[in-house]
Amino acid sequence: MRIHVVQSGETLWQIAQNYGTAISQIVLLNELENPDLLVVGQTLVIPEPGSEYVIQPGDTLWQIAQMFGVSVQELAAANNIADPSLIYAGQLLQNPYFTHTVSAGEYIWLIAQWYGVSPEQIIAANNIEPPGLIFPGQQLRIPAPVKPLTEVNGYITRVDAQGVPEVMRLGKYLTYLSPFMYSITEDGSLTTLPEQPVLEAARANNIAPLLVVTNFTQNEFNSDLAASVLRSTEAQEQLINDLLEIMRAKGYAGVNFDFEYVYPEDRENYNQFLRLVVARLRPEGFLVSTALAPKETADQVGLLYEAHDYAAHGEIVDFVVLMTYEWGWAGGEPWAIAPINKVRDVLDYAVTVIPRDKILMGVPLYGRDWEIPWVEGTFASTVSPKEAVQLAAANGVSIQYNETYQSPFFRYSDESGQEHEVWFEDARSMQAKYDTVKEYGLRGVSYWALGTPFPQNWPVLQDNFTIRKY
């Protein structure tokens, strides 16, 4: 897979010719509604001819396997497909092998070194008999290099039947699915959630569901609500009992606590509560995780940060989600949602107190549109990355890219003459984030939130990692 940035005067036909691929492959992979309308600065993900294929309407996995010269089982396994009869137009499939034509003087060990695989893998893939002789002109199947194994969590807010198509279509990319949300009440009991449809879709795709528990009520995170539970032994007992009952009944694999704006004086209460939860849930095989505000220092001041004890969470729970987004928040000035320099500042601190293999880095799947000049008290509207590009196209403006923040942005004027500034994500910004995950050796990523059209993210993710499944 390649990432191409559209230049002035380019057409999709020219781009397809330059990469040796079909226009239809690019159109489907990028969900281009009008292939004749490209935006300068727009990114396109381009499949590699021969080794990658974008599923077309009417395709079957058997047909694609025949084209690649592999079995259906090999192709399904290489692409995390749980049910070979369920594939979706626009998904990228990768061939588990590619072809090497032997030249004079070559031998298996040397070829294996070139491609980063073992001689034994090449011998097994080609059914070569001992002593492993090959000859010039022979075509060898070379196993695709192994990509880093990672875990991927996706929060989802559409938890009824409306959310099912999204989970089915993106299921192969997810380790965990986190339906948002169950809220606590003052006595520790939990509210209800009609999430059974997305849980069934998760099971069909070998995704481990996580039950999300929050102190969210009446459209905001409530500090007093968190305090009422964290300061009461009886309420905590009620919460843990309710939690276990729901998890057992609905088939959850674990829990994710997203307690925000907790009073600083409840910091140790929160830590001790997590210890109680782990003591009750871990013997039954349940995972325990938390969502943490993006802190850059241990003593960072602010209601959002002070009760989130990175070191304690890193020691107590199985993993944490660092909410490394919302620098460009709806009620603030225009800015990148997850500027990579700020994300790295958080990670630089986090890895000193939390084991790297316990950190999921938060990643936004959305952008924002601000009216400018920004006025305090006004709020930006949320846009998907796909909608952002359509906005730029509709207003005839080019997309720019901030190298410091590793984020695309643009400005436009609406029909009334009001100026706007839009920050969002594209294939380049996501590649920067995945490079960061690999550089820091993290457990994986966590998306906020599924349901936002961002077709380019998924092939970029797939190009970088093998997704762990449970």
PDB file of N, CA and C in Angstrom, residues 141-220:
ATOM      1  N   ARG A 141       7.395 -19.106  -4.077  1.00  0.00           N
ATOM      2  CA  ARG A 141       6.456 -18.353  -3.235  1.00  0.00           C
ATOM      3  C   ARG A 141       7.194 -17.915  -1.973  1.00  0.00           C
ATOM      4  N   ILE A 142       7.206 -16.595  -1.726  1.00  0.00           N
ATOM      5  CA  ILE A 142       7.882 -16.056  -0.551  1.00  0.00           C
ATOM      6  C   ILE A 142       6.821 -15.586   0.436  1.00  0.00           C
ATOM      7  N   PRO A 143       6.815 -16.118   1.651  1.00  0.00           N
ATOM      8  CA  PRO A 143       5.833 -15.643   2.640  1.00  0.00           C
ATOM      9  C   PRO A 143       6.005 -14.145   2.883  1.00  0.00           C
ATOM     10  N   ALA A 144       4.896 -13.437   2.966  1.00  0.00           N
ATOM     11  CA  ALA A 144       4.954 -12.005   3.272  1.00  0.00           C
ATOM     12  C   ALA A 144       5.611 -11.811   4.626  1.00  0.00           C
ATOM     13  N   PRO A 145       6.461 -10.789   4.769  1.00  0.00           N
ATOM     14  CA  PRO A 145       7.128 -10.548   6.059  1.00  0.00           C
ATOM     15  C   PRO A 145       6.108 -10.379   7.183  1.00  0.00           C
ATOM     16  N   VAL A 146       6.471 -10.870   8.346  1.00  0.00           N
ATOM     17  CA  VAL A 146       5.598 -10.772   9.507  1.00  0.00           C
ATOM     18  C   VAL A 146       5.573  -9.328  10.000  1.00  0.00           C
ATOM     19  N   LYS A 147       4.377  -8.779  10.184  1.00  0.00           N
ATOM     20  CA  LYS A 147       4.224  -7.420  10.694  1.00  0.00           C
ATOM     21  C   LYS A 147       4.095  -7.451  12.216  1.00  0.00           C
ATOM     22  N   PRO A 148       4.418  -6.342  12.879  1.00  0.00           N
ATOM     23  CA  PRO A 148       4.289  -6.308  14.345  1.00  0.00           C
ATOM     24  C   PRO A 148       2.862  -6.634  14.784  1.00  0.00           C
ATOM     25  N   LEU A 149       2.751  -7.394  15.854  1.00  0.00           N
ATOM     26  CA  LEU A 149       1.451  -7.758  16.400  1.00  0.00           C
ATOM     27  C   LEU A 149       0.979  -6.639  17.323  1.00  0.00           C
ATOM     28  N   THR A 150      -0.261  -6.197  17.147  1.00  0.00           N
ATOM     29  CA  THR A 150      -0.778  -5.119  17.974  1.00  0.00           C
ATOM     30  C   THR A 150      -2.203  -5.403  18.386  1.00  0.00           C
ATOM     31  N   GLU A 151      -2.675  -4.662  19.397  1.00  0.00           N
ATOM     32  CA  GLU A 151      -4.066  -4.751  19.818  1.00  0.00           C
ATOM     33  C   GLU A 151      -4.781  -3.458  19.475  1.00  0.00           C
ATOM     34  N   VAL A 152      -6.045  -3.585  19.102  1.00  0.00           N
ATOM     35  CA  VAL A 152      -6.840  -2.431  18.668  1.00  0.00           C
ATOM     36  C   VAL A 152      -8.180  -2.449  19.382  1.00  0.00           C
ATOM     37  N   ASN A 153      -8.479  -1.352  20.070  1.00  0.00           N
ATOM     38  CA  ASN A 153      -9.786  -1.186  20.697  1.00  0.00           C
ATOM     39  C   ASN A 153     -10.576  -0.138  19.938  1.00  0.00           C
ATOM     40  N   GLY A 154     -11.876  -0.359  19.809  1.00  0.00           N
ATOM     41  CA  GLY A 154     -12.747   0.638  19.208  1.00  0.00           C
ATOM     42  C   GLY A 154     -13.930   0.921  20.116  1.00  0.00           C
ATOM     43  N   TYR A 155     -14.035   2.158  20.600  1.00  0.00           N
ATOM     44  CA  TYR A 155     -15.256   2.571  21.291  1.00  0.00           C
ATOM     45  C   TYR A 155     -16.343   2.758  20.232  1.00  0.00           C
ATOM     46  N   ILE A 156     -17.578   2.410  20.583  1.00  0.00           N
ATOM     47  CA  ILE A 156     -18.686   2.590  19.655  1.00  0.00           C
ATOM     48  C   ILE A 156     -19.888   3.135  20.416  1.00  0.00           C
ATOM     49  N   THR A 157     -20.528   4.167  19.865  1.00  0.00           N
ATOM     50  CA  THR A 157     -21.670   4.796  20.530  1.00  0.00           C
ATOM     51  C   THR A 157     -23.004   4.309  19.972  1.00  0.00           C
ATOM     52  N   ARG A 158     -23.001   3.773  18.774  1.00  0.00           N
ATOM     53  CA  ARG A 158     -24.220   3.183  18.208  1.00  0.00           C
ATOM     54  C   ARG A 158     -24.201   1.699  18.548  1.00  0.00           C
ATOM     55  N   VAL A 159     -24.914   1.341  19.589  1.00  0.00           N
ATOM     56  CA  VAL A 159     -24.788  -0.016  20.129  1.00  0.00           C
ATOM     57  C   VAL A 159     -25.969  -0.913  19.783  1.00  0.00           C
ATOM     58  N   ASP A 160     -26.998  -0.354  19.148  1.00  0.00           N
ATOM     59  CA  ASP A 160     -28.141  -1.178  18.758  1.00  0.00           C
ATOM     60  C   ASP A 160     -27.915  -1.710  17.343  1.00  0.00           C
ATOM     61  N   ALA A 161     -28.983  -2.081  16.655  1.00  0.00           N
ATOM     62  CA  ALA A 161     -28.852  -2.670  15.324  1.00  0.00           C
ATOM     63  C   ALA A 161     -28.159  -1.736  14.331  1.00  0.00           C
ATOM     64  N   GLN A 162     -28.243  -0.412  14.562  1.00  0.00           N
ATOM     65  CA  GLN A 162     -27.597   0.526  13.649  1.00  0.00           C
ATOM     66  C   GLN A 162     -26.081   0.390  13.652  1.00  0.00           C
ATOM     67  N   GLY A 163     -25.529  -0.093  14.750  1.00  0.00           N
ATOM     68  CA  GLY A 163     -24.079  -0.239  14.838  1.00  0.00           C
ATOM     69  C   GLY A 163     -23.547  -1.537  14.271  1.00  0.00           C
ATOM     70  N   VAL A 164     -24.426  -2.481  13.975  1.00  0.00           N
ATOM     71  CA  VAL A 164     -23.988  -3.808  13.523  1.00  0.00           C
ATOM     72  C   VAL A 164     -23.212  -3.766  12.210  1.00  0.00           C
ATOM     73  N   PRO A 165     -23.689  -3.063  11.163  1.00  0.00           N
ATOM     74  CA  PRO A 165     -22.920  -3.047   9.904  1.00  0.00           C
ATOM     75  C   PRO A 165     -21.492  -2.539  10.082  1.00  0.00           C
ATOM     76  N   GLU A 166     -21.300  -1.547  10.946  1.00  0.00           N
ATOM     77  CA  GLU A 166     -19.958  -1.008  11.190  1.00  0.00           C
ATOM     78  C   GLU A 166     -19.060  -2.060  11.827  1.00  0.00           C
ATOM     79  N   VAL A 167     -19.579  -2.787  12.818  1.00  0.00           N
ATOM     80  CA  VAL A 167     -18.781  -3.812  13.487  1.00  0.00           C
ATOM     81  C   VAL A 167     -18.466  -4.953  12.530  1.00  0.00           C
ATOM     82  N   MET A 168     -19.432  -5.347  11.711  1.00  0.00           N
ATOM     83  CA  MET A 168     -19.198  -6.432  10.760  1.00  0.00           C
ATOM     84  C   MET A 168     -18.157  -6.033   9.721  1.00  0.00           C
ATOM     85  N   ARG A 169     -18.244  -4.807   9.232  1.00  0.00           N
ATOM     86  CA  ARG A 169     -17.335  -4.362   8.166  1.00  0.00           C
ATOM     87  C   ARG A 169     -15.917  -4.151   8.685  1.00  0.00           C
ATOM     88  N   LEU A 170     -15.787  -3.695   9.932  1.00  0.00           N
ATOM     89  CA  LEU A 170     -14.467  -3.390  10.480  1.00  0.00           C
ATOM     90  C   LEU A 170     -13.967  -4.453  11.448  1.00  0.00           C
ATOM     91  N   GLY A 171     -14.718  -5.528  11.575  1.00  0.00           N
ATOM     92  CA  GLY A 171     -14.404  -6.534  12.592  1.00  0.00           C
ATOM     93  C   GLY A 171     -13.014  -7.113  12.499  1.00  0.00           C
ATOM     94  N   LYS A 172     -12.485  -7.265  11.309  1.00  0.00           N
ATOM     95  CA  LYS A 172     -11.174  -7.905  11.170  1.00  0.00           C
ATOM     96  C   LYS A 172     -10.040  -7.032  11.692  1.00  0.00           C
ATOM     97  N   TYR A 173     -10.330  -5.739  11.909  1.00  0.00           N
ATOM     98  CA  TYR A 173      -9.300  -4.815  12.389  1.00  0.00           C
ATOM     99  C   TYR A 173      -9.300  -4.642  13.906  1.00  0.00           C
ATOM    100  N   LEU A 174     -10.218  -5.287  14.618  1.00  0.00           N
ATOM    101  CA  LEU A 174     -10.409  -5.000  16.041  1.00  0.00           C
ATOM    102  C   LEU A 174     -10.064  -6.186  16.934  1.00  0.00           C
ATOM    103  N   THR A 175      -9.371  -5.879  18.030  1.00  0.00           N
ATOM    104  CA  THR A 175      -9.168  -6.856  19.098  1.00  0.00           C
ATOM    105  C   THR A 175     -10.306  -6.752  20.098  1.00  0.00           C
ATOM    106  N   TYR A 176     -10.634  -5.508  20.470  1.00  0.00           N
ATOM    107  CA  TYR A 176     -11.668  -5.230  21.465  1.00  0.00           C
ATOM    108  C   TYR A 176     -12.730  -4.304  20.869  1.00  0.00           C
ATOM    109  N   LEU A 177     -13.957  -4.459  21.352  1.00  0.00           N
ATOM    110  CA  LEU A 177     -15.039  -3.520  21.050  1.00  0.00           C
ATOM    111  C   LEU A 177     -15.588  -3.023  22.375  1.00  0.00           C
ATOM    112  N   SER A 178     -15.700  -1.693  22.509  1.00  0.00           N
ATOM    113  CA  SER A 178     -16.142  -1.087  23.771  1.00  0.00           C
ATOM    114  C   SER A 178     -17.423  -0.296  23.569  1.00  0.00           C
ATOM    115  N   PRO A 179     -18.594  -0.944  23.733  1.00  0.00           N
ATOM    116  CA  PRO A 179     -19.869  -0.205  23.608  1.00  0.00           C
ATOM    117  C   PRO A 179     -19.968   0.880  24.675  1.00  0.00           C
ATOM    118  N   PHE A 180     -20.287   2.075  24.268  1.00  0.00           N
ATOM    119  CA  PHE A 180     -20.318   3.217  25.173  1.00  0.00           C
ATOM    120  C   PHE A 180     -21.768   3.568  25.479  1.00  0.00           C
ATOM    121  N   MET A 181     -22.241   3.353  26.697  1.00  0.00           N
ATOM    122  CA  MET A 181     -21.575   3.108  27.936  1.00  0.00           C
ATOM    123  C   MET A 181     -22.605   2.679  28.980  1.00  0.00           C
ATOM    124  N   TYR A 182     -22.125   2.100  30.088  1.00  0.00           N
ATOM    125  CA  TYR A 182     -22.910   1.933  31.308  1.00  0.00           C
ATOM    126  C   TYR A 182     -22.476   3.035  32.279  1.00  0.00           C
ATOM    127  N   SER A 183     -23.438   3.703  32.909  1.00  0.00           N
ATOM    128  CA  SER A 183     -23.120   4.735  33.896  1.00  0.00           C
ATOM    129  C   SER A 183     -23.414   4.220  35.302  1.00  0.00           C
ATOM    130  N   ILE A 184     -22.610   4.660  36.252  1.00  0.00           N
ATOM    131  CA  ILE A 184     -22.876   4.326  37.643  1.00  0.00           C
ATOM    132  C   ILE A 184     -23.975   5.237  38.185  1.00  0.00           C
ATOM    133  N   THR A 185     -24.645   4.774  39.219  1.00  0.00           N
ATOM    134  CA  THR A 185     -25.578   5.610  39.969  1.00  0.00           C
ATOM    135  C   THR A 185     -25.023   5.776  41.383  1.00  0.00           C
ATOM    136  N   GLU A 186     -25.646   6.613  42.178  1.00  0.00           N
ATOM    137  CA  GLU A 186     -25.100   6.938  43.499  1.00  0.00           C
ATOM    138  C   GLU A 186     -24.955   5.726  44.409  1.00  0.00           C
ATOM    139  N   ASP A 187     -25.824   4.732  44.237  1.00  0.00           N
ATOM    140  CA  ASP A 187     -25.726   3.554  45.110  1.00  0.00           C
ATOM    141  C   ASP A 187     -24.817   2.465  44.528  1.00  0.00           C
ATOM    142  N   GLY A 188     -24.196   2.759  43.380  1.00  0.00           N
ATOM    143  CA  GLY A 188     -23.270   1.807  42.781  1.00  0.00           C
ATOM    144  C   GLY A 188     -23.882   0.904  41.732  1.00  0.00           C
ATOM    145  N   SER A 189     -25.183   0.940  41.566  1.00  0.00           N
ATOM    146  CA  SER A 189     -25.807   0.125  40.521  1.00  0.00           C
ATOM    147  C   SER A 189     -25.519   0.749  39.156  1.00  0.00           C
ATOM    148  N   LEU A 190     -25.719  -0.046  38.106  1.00  0.00           N
ATOM    149  CA  LEU A 190     -25.417   0.406  36.749  1.00  0.00           C
ATOM    150  C   LEU A 190     -26.687   0.650  35.957  1.00  0.00           C
ATOM    151  N   THR A 191     -26.616   1.631  35.064  1.00  0.00           N
ATOM    152  CA  THR A 191     -27.720   1.851  34.130  1.00  0.00           C
ATOM    153  C   THR A 191     -27.756   0.713  33.117  1.00  0.00           C
ATOM    154  N   THR A 192     -28.740   0.714  32.247  1.00  0.00           N
ATOM    155  CA  THR A 192     -28.880  -0.344  31.240  1.00  0.00           C
ATOM    156  C   THR A 192     -28.344   0.130  29.892  1.00  0.00           C
ATOM    157  N   LEU A 193     -28.092  -0.832  29.017  1.00  0.00           N
ATOM    158  CA  LEU A 193     -27.599  -0.524  27.672  1.00  0.00           C
ATOM    159  C   LEU A 193     -28.101  -1.606  26.714  1.00  0.00           C
ATOM    160  N   PRO A 194     -28.752  -1.219  25.601  1.00  0.00           N
ATOM    161  CA  PRO A 194     -29.274  -2.216  24.645  1.00  0.00           C
ATOM    162  C   PRO A 194     -28.233  -2.611  23.610  1.00  0.00           C
ATOM    163  N   GLU A 195     -27.097  -3.154  24.074  1.00  0.00           N
ATOM    164  CA  GLU A 195     -25.956  -3.364  23.181  1.00  0.00           C
ATOM    165  C   GLU A 195     -25.839  -4.774  22.620  1.00  0.00           C
ATOM    166  N   GLN A 196     -26.866  -5.612  22.842  1.00  0.00           N
ATOM    167  CA  GLN A 196     -26.772  -6.999  22.414  1.00  0.00           C
ATOM    168  C   GLN A 196     -26.475  -7.162  20.922  1.00  0.00           C
ATOM    169  N   PRO A 197     -27.061  -6.321  20.038  1.00  0.00           N
ATOM    170  CA  PRO A 197     -26.755  -6.484  18.606  1.00  0.00           C
ATOM    171  C   PRO A 197     -25.267  -6.351  18.282  1.00  0.00           C
ATOM    172  N   VAL A 198     -24.581  -5.343  18.848  1.00  0.00           N
ATOM    173  CA  VAL A 198     -23.162  -5.196  18.509  1.00  0.00           C
ATOM    174  C   VAL A 198     -22.313  -6.256  19.209  1.00  0.00           C
ATOM    175  N   LEU A 199     -22.774  -6.770  20.341  1.00  0.00           N
ATOM    176  CA  LEU A 199     -22.043  -7.852  20.999  1.00  0.00           C
ATOM    177  C   LEU A 199     -22.071  -9.114  20.139  1.00  0.00           C
ATOM    178  N   GLU A 200     -23.213  -9.387  19.528  1.00  0.00           N
ATOM    179  CA  GLU A 200     -23.307 -10.551  18.635  1.00  0.00           C
ATOM    180  C   GLU A 200     -22.417 -10.375  17.417  1.00  0.00           C
ATOM    181  N   ALA A 201     -22.369  -9.155  16.880  1.00  0.00           N
ATOM    182  CA  ALA A 201     -21.491  -8.874  15.734  1.00  0.00           C
ATOM    183  C   ALA A 201     -20.024  -9.024  16.137  1.00  0.00           C
ATOM    184  N   ALA A 202     -19.692  -8.630  17.360  1.00  0.00           N
ATOM    185  CA  ALA A 202     -18.322  -8.787  17.848  1.00  0.00           C
ATOM    186  C   ALA A 202     -17.942 -10.265  17.921  1.00  0.00           C
ATOM    187  N   ARG A 203     -18.832 -11.069  18.463  1.00  0.00           N
ATOM    188  CA  ARG A 203     -18.539 -12.502  18.575  1.00  0.00           C
ATOM    189  C   ARG A 203     -18.332 -13.134  17.204  1.00  0.00           C
ATOM    190  N   ALA A 204     -19.096 -12.692  16.212  1.00  0.00           N
ATOM    191  CA  ALA A 204     -18.972 -13.238  14.860  1.00  0.00           C
ATOM    192  C   ALA A 204     -17.624 -12.911  14.231  1.00  0.00           C
ATOM    193  N   ASN A 205     -16.929 -11.909  14.780  1.00  0.00           N
ATOM    194  CA  ASN A 205     -15.643 -11.491  14.232  1.00  0.00           C
ATOM    195  C   ASN A 205     -14.481 -11.704  15.203  1.00  0.00           C
ATOM    196  N   ASN A 206     -14.689 -12.561  16.191  1.00  0.00           N
ATOM    197  CA  ASN A 206     -13.638 -12.885  17.172  1.00  0.00           C
ATOM    198  C   ASN A 206     -13.096 -11.637  17.856  1.00  0.00           C
ATOM    199  N   ILE A 207     -14.006 -10.727  18.214  1.00  0.00           N
ATOM    200  CA  ILE A 207     -13.635  -9.503  18.929  1.00  0.00           C
ATOM    201  C   ILE A 207     -14.032  -9.669  20.394  1.00  0.00           C
ATOM    202  N   ALA A 208     -13.127  -9.283  21.285  1.00  0.00           N
ATOM    203  CA  ALA A 208     -13.406  -9.358  22.722  1.00  0.00           C
ATOM    204  C   ALA A 208     -14.107  -8.079  23.166  1.00  0.00           C
ATOM    205  N   PRO A 209     -15.363  -8.146  23.635  1.00  0.00           N
ATOM    206  CA  PRO A 209     -16.061  -6.928  24.067  1.00  0.00           C
ATOM    207  C   PRO A 209     -15.650  -6.502  25.471  1.00  0.00           C
ATOM    208  N   LEU A 210     -15.530  -5.188  25.660  1.00  0.00           N
ATOM    209  CA  LEU A 210     -15.221  -4.612  26.968  1.00  0.00           C
ATOM    210  C   LEU A 210     -16.401  -3.780  27.438  1.00  0.00           C
ATOM    211  N   LEU A 211     -16.823  -3.988  28.669  1.00  0.00           N
ATOM    212  CA  LEU A 211     -17.939  -3.236  29.239  1.00  0.00           C
ATOM    213  C   LEU A 211     -17.396  -1.906  29.768  1.00  0.00           C
ATOM    214  N   VAL A 212     -17.885  -0.814  29.212  1.00  0.00           N
ATOM    215  CA  VAL A 212     -17.403   0.515  29.602  1.00  0.00           C
ATOM    216  C   VAL A 212     -18.268   1.063  30.736  1.00  0.00           C
ATOM    217  N   VAL A 213     -17.611   1.423  31.855  1.00  0.00           N
ATOM    218  CA  VAL A 213     -18.294   1.997  33.016  1.00  0.00           C
ATOM    219  C   VAL A 213     -17.819   3.436  33.191  1.00  0.00           C
ATOM    220  N   THR A 214     -18.766   4.376  33.297  1.00  0.00           N
ATOM    221  CA  THR A 214     -18.412   5.782  33.420  1.00  0.00           C
ATOM    222  C   THR A 214     -19.167   6.444  34.567  1.00  0.00           C
ATOM    223  N   ASN A 215     -18.743   7.663  34.885  1.00  0.00           N
ATOM    224  CA  ASN A 215     -19.489   8.535  35.798  1.00  0.00           C
ATOM    225  C   ASN A 215     -20.178   9.638  34.988  1.00  0.00           C
ATOM    226  N   PHE A 216     -20.664   9.254  33.809  1.00  0.00           N
ATOM    227  CA  PHE A 216     -21.303  10.191  32.880  1.00  0.00           C
ATOM    228  C   PHE A 216     -22.806  10.195  33.111  1.00  0.00           C
ATOM    229  N   THR A 217     -23.357  11.378  33.295  1.00  0.00           N
ATOM    230  CA  THR A 217     -24.804  11.503  33.478  1.00  0.00           C
ATOM    231  C   THR A 217     -25.236  12.886  33.060  1.00  0.00           C
ATOM    232  N   GLN A 218     -26.417  12.973  32.476  1.00  0.00           N
ATOM    233  CA  GLN A 218     -26.973  14.247  32.028  1.00  0.00           C
ATOM    234  C   GLN A 218     -25.966  15.013  31.157  1.00  0.00           C
ATOM    235  N   ASN A 219     -25.379  14.268  30.201  1.00  0.00           N
ATOM    236  CA  ASN A 219     -24.498  14.842  29.177  1.00  0.00           C
ATOM    237  C   ASN A 219     -23.180  15.399  29.703  1.00  0.00           C
ATOM    238  N   GLU A 220     -22.728  14.912  30.873  1.00  0.00           N
ATOM    239  CA  GLU A 220     -21.419  15.340  31.352  1.00  0.00           C
ATOM    240  C   GLU A 220     -20.870  14.338  32.358  1.00  0.00           C
TER     241      GLU A 220
END
